[in-house]
Coordinates of C-alpha atoms in Angstrom, one line a residue:
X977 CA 10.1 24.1 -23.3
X978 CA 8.6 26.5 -20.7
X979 CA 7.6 25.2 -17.4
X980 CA 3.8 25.7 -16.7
X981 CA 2.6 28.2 -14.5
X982 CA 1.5 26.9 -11.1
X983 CA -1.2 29.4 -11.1
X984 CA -2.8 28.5 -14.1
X985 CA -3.5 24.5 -13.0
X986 CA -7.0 24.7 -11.5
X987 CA -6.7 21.1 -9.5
X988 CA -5.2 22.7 -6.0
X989 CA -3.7 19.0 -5.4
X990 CA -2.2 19.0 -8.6
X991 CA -0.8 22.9 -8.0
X992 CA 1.0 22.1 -4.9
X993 CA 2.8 19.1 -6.3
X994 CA 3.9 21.1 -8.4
X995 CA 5.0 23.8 -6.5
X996 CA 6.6 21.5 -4.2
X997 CA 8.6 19.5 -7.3
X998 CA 9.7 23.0 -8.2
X999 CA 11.2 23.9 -4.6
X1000 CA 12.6 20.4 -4.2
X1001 CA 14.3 20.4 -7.8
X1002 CA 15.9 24.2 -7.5
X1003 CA 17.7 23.0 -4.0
X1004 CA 18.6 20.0 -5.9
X1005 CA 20.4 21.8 -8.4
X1006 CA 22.4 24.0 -6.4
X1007 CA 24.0 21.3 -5.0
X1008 CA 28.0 21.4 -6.1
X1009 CA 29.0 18.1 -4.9
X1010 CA 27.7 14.8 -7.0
X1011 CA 25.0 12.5 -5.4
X1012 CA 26.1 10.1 -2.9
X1013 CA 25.0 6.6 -3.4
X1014 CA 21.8 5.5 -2.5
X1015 CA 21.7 3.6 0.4
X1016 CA 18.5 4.3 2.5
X1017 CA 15.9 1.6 0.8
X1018 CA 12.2 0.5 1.3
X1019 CA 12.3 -3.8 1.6
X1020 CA 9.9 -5.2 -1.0
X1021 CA 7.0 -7.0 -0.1
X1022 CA 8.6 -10.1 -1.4
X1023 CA 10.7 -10.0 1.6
X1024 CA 7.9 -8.6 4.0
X1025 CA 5.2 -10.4 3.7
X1026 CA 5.9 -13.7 5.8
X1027 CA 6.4 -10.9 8.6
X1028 CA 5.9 -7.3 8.4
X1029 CA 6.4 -6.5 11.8
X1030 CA 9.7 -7.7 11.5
X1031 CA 10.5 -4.7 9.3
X1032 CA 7.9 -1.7 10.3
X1033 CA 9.1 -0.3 13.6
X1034 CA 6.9 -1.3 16.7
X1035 CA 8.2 1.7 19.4
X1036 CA 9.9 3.9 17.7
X1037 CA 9.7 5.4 14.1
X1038 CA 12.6 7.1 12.7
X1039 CA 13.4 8.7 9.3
X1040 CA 10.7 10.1 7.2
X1041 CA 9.0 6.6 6.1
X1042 CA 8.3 5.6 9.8
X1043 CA 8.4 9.0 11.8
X1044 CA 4.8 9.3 11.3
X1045 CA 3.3 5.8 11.6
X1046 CA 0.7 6.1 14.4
X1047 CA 1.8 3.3 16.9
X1048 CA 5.3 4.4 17.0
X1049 CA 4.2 7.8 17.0
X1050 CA 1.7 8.3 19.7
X1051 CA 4.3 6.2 22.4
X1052 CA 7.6 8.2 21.3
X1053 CA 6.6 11.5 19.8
X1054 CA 6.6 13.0 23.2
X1055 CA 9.1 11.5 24.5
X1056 CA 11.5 12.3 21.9
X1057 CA 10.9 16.2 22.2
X1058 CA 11.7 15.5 25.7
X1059 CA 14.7 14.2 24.8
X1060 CA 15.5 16.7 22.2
X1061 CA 15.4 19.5 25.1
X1062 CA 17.4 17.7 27.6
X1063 CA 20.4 17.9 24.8
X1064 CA 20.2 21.0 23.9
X1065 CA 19.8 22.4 27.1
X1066 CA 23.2 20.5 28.3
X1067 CA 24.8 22.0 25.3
X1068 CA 23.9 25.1 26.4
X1069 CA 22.0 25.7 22.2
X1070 CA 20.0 29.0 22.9
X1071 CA 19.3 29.2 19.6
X1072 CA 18.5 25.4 17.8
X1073 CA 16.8 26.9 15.1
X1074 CA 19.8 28.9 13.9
X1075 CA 22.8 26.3 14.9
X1076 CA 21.0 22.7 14.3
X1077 CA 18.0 23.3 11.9
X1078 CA 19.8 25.7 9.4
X1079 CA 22.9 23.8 9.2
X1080 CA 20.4 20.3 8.8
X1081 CA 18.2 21.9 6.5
X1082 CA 21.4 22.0 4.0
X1083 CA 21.8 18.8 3.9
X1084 CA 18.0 17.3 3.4
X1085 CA 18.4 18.0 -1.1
X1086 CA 21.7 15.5 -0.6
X1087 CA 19.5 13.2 1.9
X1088 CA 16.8 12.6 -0.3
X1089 CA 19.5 11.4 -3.1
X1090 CA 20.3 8.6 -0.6
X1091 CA 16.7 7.2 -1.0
X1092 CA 15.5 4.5 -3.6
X1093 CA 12.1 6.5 -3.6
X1094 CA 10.6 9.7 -3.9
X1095 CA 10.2 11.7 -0.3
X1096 CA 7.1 13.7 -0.7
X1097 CA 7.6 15.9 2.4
X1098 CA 9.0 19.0 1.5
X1099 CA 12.5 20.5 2.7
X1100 CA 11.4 22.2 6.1
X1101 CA 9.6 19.0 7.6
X1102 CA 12.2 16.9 6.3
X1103 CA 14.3 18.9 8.5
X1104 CA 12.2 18.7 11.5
X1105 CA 12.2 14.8 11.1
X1106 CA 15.9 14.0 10.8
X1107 CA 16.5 16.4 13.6
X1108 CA 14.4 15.0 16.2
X1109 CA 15.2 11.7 15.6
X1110 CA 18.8 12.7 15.0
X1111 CA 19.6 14.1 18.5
X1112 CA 17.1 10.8 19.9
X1113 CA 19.7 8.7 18.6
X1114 CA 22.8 11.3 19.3
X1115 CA 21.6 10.4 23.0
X1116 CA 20.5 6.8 23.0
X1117 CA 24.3 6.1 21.7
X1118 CA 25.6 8.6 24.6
X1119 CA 23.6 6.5 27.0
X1120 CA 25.6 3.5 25.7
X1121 CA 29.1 5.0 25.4
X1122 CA 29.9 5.2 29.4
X1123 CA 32.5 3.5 31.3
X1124 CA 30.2 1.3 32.5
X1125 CA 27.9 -0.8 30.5
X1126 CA 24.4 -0.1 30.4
X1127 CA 21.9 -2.8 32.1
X1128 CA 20.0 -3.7 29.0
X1129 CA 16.6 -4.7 29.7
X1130 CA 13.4 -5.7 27.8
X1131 CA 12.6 -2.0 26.9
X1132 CA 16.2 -1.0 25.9
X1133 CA 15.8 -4.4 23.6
X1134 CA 12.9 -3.4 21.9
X1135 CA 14.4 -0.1 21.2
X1136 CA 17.8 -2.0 19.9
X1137 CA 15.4 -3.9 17.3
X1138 CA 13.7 -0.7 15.9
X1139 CA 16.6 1.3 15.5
X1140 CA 18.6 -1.5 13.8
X1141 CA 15.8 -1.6 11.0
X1142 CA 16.2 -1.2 7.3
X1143 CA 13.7 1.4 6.6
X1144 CA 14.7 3.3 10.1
X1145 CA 18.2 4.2 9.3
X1146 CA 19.2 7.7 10.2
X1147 CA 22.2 8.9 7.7
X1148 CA 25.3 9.3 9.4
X1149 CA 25.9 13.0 7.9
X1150 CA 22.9 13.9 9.1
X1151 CA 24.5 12.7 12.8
X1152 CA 27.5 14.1 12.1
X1153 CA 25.7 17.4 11.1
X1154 CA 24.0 17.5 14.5
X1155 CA 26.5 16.9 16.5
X1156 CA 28.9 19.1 14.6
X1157 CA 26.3 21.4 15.5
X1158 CA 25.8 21.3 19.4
X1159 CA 29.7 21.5 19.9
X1160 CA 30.1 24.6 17.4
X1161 CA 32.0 26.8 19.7
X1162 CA 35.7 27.1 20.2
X1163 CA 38.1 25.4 22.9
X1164 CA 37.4 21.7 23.9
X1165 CA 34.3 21.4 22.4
X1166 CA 35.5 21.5 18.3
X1167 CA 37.7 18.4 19.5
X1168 CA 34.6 16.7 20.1
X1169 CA 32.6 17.7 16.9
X1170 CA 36.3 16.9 15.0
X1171 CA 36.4 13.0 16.9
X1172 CA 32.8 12.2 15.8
X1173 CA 33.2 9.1 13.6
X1174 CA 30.9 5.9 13.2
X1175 CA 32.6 4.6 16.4
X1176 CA 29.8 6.0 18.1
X1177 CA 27.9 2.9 17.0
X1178 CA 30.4 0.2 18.3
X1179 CA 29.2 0.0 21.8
X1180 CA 25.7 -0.5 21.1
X1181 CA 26.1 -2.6 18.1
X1182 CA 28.6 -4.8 20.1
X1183 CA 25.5 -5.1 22.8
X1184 CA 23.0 -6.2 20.3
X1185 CA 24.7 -7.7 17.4
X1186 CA 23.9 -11.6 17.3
X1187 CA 27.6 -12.1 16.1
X1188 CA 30.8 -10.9 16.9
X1189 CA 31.9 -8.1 15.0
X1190 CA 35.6 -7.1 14.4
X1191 CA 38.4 -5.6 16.3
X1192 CA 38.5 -1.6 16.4
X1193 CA 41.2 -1.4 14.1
X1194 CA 38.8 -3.6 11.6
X1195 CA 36.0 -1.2 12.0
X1196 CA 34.9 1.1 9.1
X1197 CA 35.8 4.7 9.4
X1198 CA 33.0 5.4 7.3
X1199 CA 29.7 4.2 7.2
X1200 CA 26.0 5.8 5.7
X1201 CA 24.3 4.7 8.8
X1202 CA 24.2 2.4 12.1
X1203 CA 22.9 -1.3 10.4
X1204 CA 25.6 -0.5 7.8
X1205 CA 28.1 -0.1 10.5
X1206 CA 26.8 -3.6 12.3
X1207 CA 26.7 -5.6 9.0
X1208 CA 29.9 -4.6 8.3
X1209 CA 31.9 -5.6 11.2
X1210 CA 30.0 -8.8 11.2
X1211 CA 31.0 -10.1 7.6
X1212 CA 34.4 -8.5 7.6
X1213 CA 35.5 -9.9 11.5
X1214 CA 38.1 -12.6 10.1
X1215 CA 41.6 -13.4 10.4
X1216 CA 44.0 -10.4 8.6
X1217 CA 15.0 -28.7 7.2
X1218 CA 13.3 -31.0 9.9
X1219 CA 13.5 -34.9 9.3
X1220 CA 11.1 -36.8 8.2
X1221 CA 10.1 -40.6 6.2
X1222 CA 9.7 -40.5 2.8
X1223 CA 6.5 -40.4 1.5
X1224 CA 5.3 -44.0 0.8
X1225 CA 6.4 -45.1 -2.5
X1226 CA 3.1 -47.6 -2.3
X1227 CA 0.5 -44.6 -3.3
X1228 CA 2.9 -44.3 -6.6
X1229 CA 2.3 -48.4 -7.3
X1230 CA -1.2 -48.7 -6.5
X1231 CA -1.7 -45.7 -8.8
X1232 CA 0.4 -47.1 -11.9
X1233 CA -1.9 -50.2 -11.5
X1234 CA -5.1 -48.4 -11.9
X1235 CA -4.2 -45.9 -14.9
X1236 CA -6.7 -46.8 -18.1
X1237 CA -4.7 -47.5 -21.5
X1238 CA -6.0 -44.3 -22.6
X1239 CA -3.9 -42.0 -19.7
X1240 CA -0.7 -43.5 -20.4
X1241 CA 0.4 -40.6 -21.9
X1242 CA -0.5 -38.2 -18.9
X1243 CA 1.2 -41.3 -16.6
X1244 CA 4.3 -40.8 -19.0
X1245 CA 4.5 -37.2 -18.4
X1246 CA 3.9 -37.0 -14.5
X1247 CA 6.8 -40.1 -14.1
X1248 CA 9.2 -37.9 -16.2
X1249 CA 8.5 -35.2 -13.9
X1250 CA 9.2 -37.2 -10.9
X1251 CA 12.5 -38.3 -12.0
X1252 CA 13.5 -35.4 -13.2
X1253 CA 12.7 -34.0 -9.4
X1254 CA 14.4 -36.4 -7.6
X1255 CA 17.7 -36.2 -10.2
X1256 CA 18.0 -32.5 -10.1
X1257 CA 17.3 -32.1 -6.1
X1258 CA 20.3 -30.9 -4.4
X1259 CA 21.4 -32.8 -1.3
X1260 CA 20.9 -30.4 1.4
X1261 CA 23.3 -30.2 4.5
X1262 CA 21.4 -32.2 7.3
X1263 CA 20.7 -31.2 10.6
X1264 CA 23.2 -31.0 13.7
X1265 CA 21.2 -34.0 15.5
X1266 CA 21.8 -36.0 12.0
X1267 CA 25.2 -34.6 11.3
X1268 CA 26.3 -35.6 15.3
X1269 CA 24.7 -39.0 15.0
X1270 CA 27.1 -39.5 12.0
X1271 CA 30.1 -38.6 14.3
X1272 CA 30.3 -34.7 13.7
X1273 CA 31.6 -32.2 16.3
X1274 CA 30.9 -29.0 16.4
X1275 CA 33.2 -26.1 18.0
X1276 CA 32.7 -22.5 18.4
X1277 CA 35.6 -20.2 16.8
X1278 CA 37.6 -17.5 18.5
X1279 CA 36.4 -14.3 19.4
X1280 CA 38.1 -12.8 16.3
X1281 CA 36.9 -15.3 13.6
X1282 CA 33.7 -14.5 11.9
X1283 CA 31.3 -15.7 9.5
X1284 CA 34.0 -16.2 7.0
X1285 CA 35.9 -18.2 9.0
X1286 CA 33.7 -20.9 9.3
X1287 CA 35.6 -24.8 8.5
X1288 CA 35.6 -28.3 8.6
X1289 CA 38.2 -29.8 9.4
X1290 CA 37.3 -34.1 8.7
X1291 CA 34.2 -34.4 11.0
X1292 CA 35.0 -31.4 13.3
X1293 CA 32.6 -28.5 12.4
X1294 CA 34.0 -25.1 13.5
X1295 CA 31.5 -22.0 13.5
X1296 CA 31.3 -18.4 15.0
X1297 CA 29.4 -17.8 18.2
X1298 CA 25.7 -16.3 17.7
X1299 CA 24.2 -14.7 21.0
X1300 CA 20.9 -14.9 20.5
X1301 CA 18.7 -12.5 22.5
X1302 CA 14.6 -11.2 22.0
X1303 CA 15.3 -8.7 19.3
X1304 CA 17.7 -11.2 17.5
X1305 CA 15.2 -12.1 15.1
X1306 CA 14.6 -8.9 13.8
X1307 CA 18.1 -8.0 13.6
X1308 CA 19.0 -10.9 11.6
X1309 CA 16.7 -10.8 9.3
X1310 CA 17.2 -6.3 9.0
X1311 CA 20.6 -7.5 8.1
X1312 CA 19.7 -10.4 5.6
X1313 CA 17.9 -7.8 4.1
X1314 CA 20.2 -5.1 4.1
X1315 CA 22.6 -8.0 2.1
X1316 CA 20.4 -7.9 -0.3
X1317 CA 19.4 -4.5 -1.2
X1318 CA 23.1 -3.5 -1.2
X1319 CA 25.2 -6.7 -2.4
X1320 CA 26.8 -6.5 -5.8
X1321 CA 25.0 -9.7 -6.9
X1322 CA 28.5 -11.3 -6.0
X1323 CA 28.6 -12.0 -2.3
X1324 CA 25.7 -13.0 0.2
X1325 CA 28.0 -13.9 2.9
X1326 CA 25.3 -13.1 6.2
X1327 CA 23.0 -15.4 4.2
X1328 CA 24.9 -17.9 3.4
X1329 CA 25.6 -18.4 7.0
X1330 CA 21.9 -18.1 8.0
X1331 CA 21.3 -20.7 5.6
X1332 CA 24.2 -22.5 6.9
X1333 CA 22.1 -22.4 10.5
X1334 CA 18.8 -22.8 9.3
X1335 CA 19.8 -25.9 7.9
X1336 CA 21.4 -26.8 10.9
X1337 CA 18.7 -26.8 13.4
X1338 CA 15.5 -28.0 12.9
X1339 CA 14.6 -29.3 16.2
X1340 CA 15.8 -29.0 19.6
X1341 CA 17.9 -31.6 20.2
X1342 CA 20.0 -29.5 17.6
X1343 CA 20.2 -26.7 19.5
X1344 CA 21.8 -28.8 22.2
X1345 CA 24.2 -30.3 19.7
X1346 CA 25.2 -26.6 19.4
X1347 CA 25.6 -25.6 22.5
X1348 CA 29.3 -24.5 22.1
X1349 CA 28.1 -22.0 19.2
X1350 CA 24.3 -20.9 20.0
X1351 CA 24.5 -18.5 23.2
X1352 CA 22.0 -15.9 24.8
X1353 CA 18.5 -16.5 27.0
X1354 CA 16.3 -18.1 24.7
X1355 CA 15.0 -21.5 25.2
X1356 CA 15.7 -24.0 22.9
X1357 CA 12.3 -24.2 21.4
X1358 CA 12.3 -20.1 20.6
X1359 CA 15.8 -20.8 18.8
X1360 CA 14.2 -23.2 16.7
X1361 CA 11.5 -20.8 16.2
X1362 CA 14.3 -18.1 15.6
X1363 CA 15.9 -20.3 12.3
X1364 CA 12.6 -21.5 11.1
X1365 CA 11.6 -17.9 10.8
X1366 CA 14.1 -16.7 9.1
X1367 CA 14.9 -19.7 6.5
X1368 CA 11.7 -18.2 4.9
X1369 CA 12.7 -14.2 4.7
X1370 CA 16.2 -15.3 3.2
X1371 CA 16.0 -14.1 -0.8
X1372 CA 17.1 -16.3 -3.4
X1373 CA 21.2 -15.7 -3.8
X1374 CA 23.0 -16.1 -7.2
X1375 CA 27.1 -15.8 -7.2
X1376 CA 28.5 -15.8 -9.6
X1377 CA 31.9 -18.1 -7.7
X1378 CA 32.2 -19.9 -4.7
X1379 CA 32.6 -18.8 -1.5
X1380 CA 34.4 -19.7 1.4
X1381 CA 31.4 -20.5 3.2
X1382 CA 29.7 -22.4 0.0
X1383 CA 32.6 -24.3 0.3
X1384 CA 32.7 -25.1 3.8
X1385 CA 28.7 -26.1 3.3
X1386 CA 30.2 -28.6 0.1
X1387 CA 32.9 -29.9 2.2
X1388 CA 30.1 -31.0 5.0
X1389 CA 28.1 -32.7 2.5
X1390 CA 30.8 -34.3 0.9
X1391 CA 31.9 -35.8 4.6
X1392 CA 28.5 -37.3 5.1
X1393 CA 27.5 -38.0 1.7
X1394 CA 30.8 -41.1 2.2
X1395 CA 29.4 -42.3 4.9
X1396 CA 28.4 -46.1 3.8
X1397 CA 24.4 -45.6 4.5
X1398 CA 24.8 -42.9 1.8
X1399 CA 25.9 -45.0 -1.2
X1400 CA 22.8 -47.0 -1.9
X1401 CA 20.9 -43.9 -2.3
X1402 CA 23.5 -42.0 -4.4
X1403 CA 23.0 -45.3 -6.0
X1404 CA 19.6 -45.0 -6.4
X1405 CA 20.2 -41.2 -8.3
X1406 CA 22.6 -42.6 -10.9
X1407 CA 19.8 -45.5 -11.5
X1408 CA 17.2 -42.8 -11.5
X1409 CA 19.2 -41.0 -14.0
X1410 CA 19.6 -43.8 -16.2
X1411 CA 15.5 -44.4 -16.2
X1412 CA 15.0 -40.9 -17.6
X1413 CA 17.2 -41.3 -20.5
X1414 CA 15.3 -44.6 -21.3
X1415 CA 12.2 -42.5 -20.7
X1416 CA 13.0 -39.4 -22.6
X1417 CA 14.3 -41.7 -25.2
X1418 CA 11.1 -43.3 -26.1
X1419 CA 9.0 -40.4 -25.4
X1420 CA 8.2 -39.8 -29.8
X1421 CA 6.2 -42.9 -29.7
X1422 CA 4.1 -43.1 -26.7
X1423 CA 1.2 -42.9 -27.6
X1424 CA 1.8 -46.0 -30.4
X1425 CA 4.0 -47.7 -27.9
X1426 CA 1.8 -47.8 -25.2
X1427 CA 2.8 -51.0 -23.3
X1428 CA 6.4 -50.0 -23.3
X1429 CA 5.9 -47.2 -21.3
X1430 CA 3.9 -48.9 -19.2
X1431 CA 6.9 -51.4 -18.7
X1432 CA 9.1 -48.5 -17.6
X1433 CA 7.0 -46.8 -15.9
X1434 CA 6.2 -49.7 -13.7
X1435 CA 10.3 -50.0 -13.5
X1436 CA 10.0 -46.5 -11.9
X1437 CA 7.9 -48.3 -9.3
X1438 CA 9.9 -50.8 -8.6
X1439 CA 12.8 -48.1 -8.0
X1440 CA 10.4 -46.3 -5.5
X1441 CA 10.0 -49.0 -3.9
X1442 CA 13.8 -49.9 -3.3
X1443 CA 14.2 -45.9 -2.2
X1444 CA 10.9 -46.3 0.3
X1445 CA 13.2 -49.5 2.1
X1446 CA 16.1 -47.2 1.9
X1447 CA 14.7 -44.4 4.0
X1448 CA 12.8 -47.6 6.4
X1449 CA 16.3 -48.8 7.2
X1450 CA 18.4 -45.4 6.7
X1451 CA 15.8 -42.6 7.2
X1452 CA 15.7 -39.7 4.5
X1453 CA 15.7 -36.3 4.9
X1454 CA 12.0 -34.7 3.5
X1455 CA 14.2 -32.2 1.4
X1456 CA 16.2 -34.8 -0.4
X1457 CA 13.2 -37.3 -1.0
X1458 CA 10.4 -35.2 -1.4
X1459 CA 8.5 -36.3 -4.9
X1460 CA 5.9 -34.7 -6.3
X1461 CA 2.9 -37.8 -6.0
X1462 CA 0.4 -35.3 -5.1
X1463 CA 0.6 -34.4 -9.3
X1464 CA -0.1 -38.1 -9.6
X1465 CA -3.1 -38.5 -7.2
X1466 CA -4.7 -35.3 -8.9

């Protein structure tokens, strides 16, 4: 089938799309090589929405989704042209247009296949975009790799957290392309195009990484971009809910007195519901304050265990330093995200661990049981802040085995679940578990049966009762007990 004629399409929006579809698809084709994978993404808004800030650059735009947004733009524009002339005047580049454009220009057809989305800009502003923000990087990472270390300060932090964003990355080729291109002539300078590799990234990912990342000899020789370099020296550096009473289990009795003959079937429904919650609920790993008042310990691992590493060994809980610093949060959850755009669906280990922590601290006395693992400047109360806000931007995993870390999560629970004060209430499940058999069982005749149901439901009672003076004496966490009597009260 013949193409249409841009000419002949009246609607000038319409025409240029066109035209620039056409342009776009003929340098596509004369590509030789095959597509590389995609691994440049936009974060859905399932993830976003608690926090878009935490994803949409504040200072500095880069890449062609954020070059252009008008905060980042107006404070940076300028200053990245700047920039941009400082390194090509040290690299003594008379002509840019002829050694860094043209040769970047190639690339932008292969670029755009590392997208999950369609780039509307065409080829030549593409080019502009990814070179600009190409050499501002080139020399924010020169800045960082001197024999001494930087001073990092509040600016330089705010920077960190923008460039280490999901939807800011920068492809490494395109790097590589740019600085292949500013050391083009012969002698000493080659060497330097020839020893570019993703190493670049290790000093400033080492600065503002929240966890320790892996030896030099770990590190990846190739990477697509800087927050795929950082999240994988993170999960591959290894060896070679707040507490609250139970809600009062007397609202539950003073409403199974009231209910008319006439409701029992709605009272029959709403009780099988609460038992099936409280049977099917998960006991979640408590707190550090909780877990210490039980006789945990907690220990920081050694510089060159990870994530992966984390154990218990009885009731000593051994986990990886995190250095926790202003642009942490955003970091984290960049990487979180990253975990989950790119994972195979078979490993989540960065999340797992942040749920690990979120768990973990709830309050700030569990901060201070943590003080041999939870580093940096921020006060105690921002830390809580920190894992509360991320506990909510963590997408649901499924894994299809066990990991390490599951493990070590199971073998915590298991530690405290023994504890003495925990068998009345594990108890109480089996009990709870027996009542919705009875239930379930008798469920064809309750509307001619009435007064049975009634009976057990008013059993159920009872067995809220004996929970609510388990969690007076014991105290329950809120994520354990939770039931649902606001269906009941409606």
């Amino acid at each position: 089938m013949a193409s249409k004629d841009p000419s002949l399409i009246s609607n000038p929006q319409e025409q240029k799309w066109v035209v620039e579809i056409t342009k776009i698809l003929d340098h596509q084709l004369e590509i030789d090589n095959e597509n590389p994978l995609v691994s440049l993404f936009q974060v859905p808004e399932i993830i976003t929405t608690k926090q878009p800030e935490a994803y949409e650059p504040q200072q500095v735009g880069l890449g062609p989704i954020h070059h252009f947004q008008p905060r980042a733009y107006k404070k940076m524009e300028q200053k990245k042209l700047a920039v941009m002339r400082k390194v090509l005047q040290d690299n003594e580049i008379e002509d840019y247009k002829l050694n860094v454009l043209h040769n970047v220009k190639k690339l932008v057809p292969i670029v755009r296949s590392c997208y999950d989305m369609f780039l509307e800009h065409d080829d030549e502003l593409l080019t502009w975009v990814f070179v600009i923000d190409g050499l501002f990087l080139l020399n924010l990472f020169h800045n960082y790799n001197q024999p001494e270390l930087p001073e990092v300060g509040p600016k330089k932090r705010l920077v960190a957290q923008d460039v280490l964003m999901v939807e800011n990355q920068i492809p490494f080729m395109v790097l590589k392309e740019i600085n292949d291109a500013l050391h083009v002539t012969t002698g000493s300078r080659s060497n330097i195009a020839n020893d570019f590799s993703p190493s670049i990234f290790q000093i400033f990912c080492k600065i503002h990484s929240p966890l320790k990342l892996c030896s030099e000899s770990q590190a990846p020789s190739s990477v697509d971009h800087i927050l795929h370099y950082m999240y994988y020296s993170i999960v591959n550096n290894f060896r070679v809910r707040p507490n609250e009473d139970a809600i009062v289990a007397t609202e539950f009795f003073n409403f199974v007195k009231k209910i008319p003959k006439d409701e029992i079937v709605q009272a029959y429904e709403q009780t099988i519901s609460i038992l099936e919650t409280f049977t099917q609920t998960k006991l979640i790993i408590p707190s550090a304050s909780n877990l210490h008042a039980a006789g945990f310990k907690f220990h920081s691992l050694k510089e060159d265990e990870g994530i992966k590493d984390a154990l218990v060994w009885g009731k000593d809980v051994y986990l990886p330093i995190v250095t926790l610093y202003k642009e942490s949060d955003v970091i984290l959850k960049n990487l979180v995200a990253y975990e989950a755009l790119t994972s195979n669906s078979n490993s989540f280990p960065l999340a797992e661990f942040m749920v690990l922590m979120c768990a973990l601290v709830v309050n700030v006395d569990d901060v201070k049981r943590l003080e041999n693992v939870i580093k940096g400047d921020l006060r105690a109360d921002e830390v809580v802040k920190l894992f509360t806000g991320i506990s909510g931007s963590i997408p649901a995993m499924k894994t299809s085995k066990e990991s390490n870390l599951q493990g070590t999560i199971d073998e915590i629970n298991m530690a405290y679940n023994n504890r003495l004060s925990m068998k009345p209430y594990l108890l109480l499940k089996k009990l709870a578990q027996w009542l919705l058999v009875a239930l379930k069982a008798i469920g064809g005749f309750v509307g001619s049966t009435w007064k049975i149901v009634a009976y057990v439901v008013g059993i159920v009672t009872v067995f809220m009762l004996t929970l609510q003076a388990y969690c007076d004496v014991y105290g329950c966490d809120k994520t354990v007990t939770l039931l649902p009597f606001q269906l009941l009260l409606s």
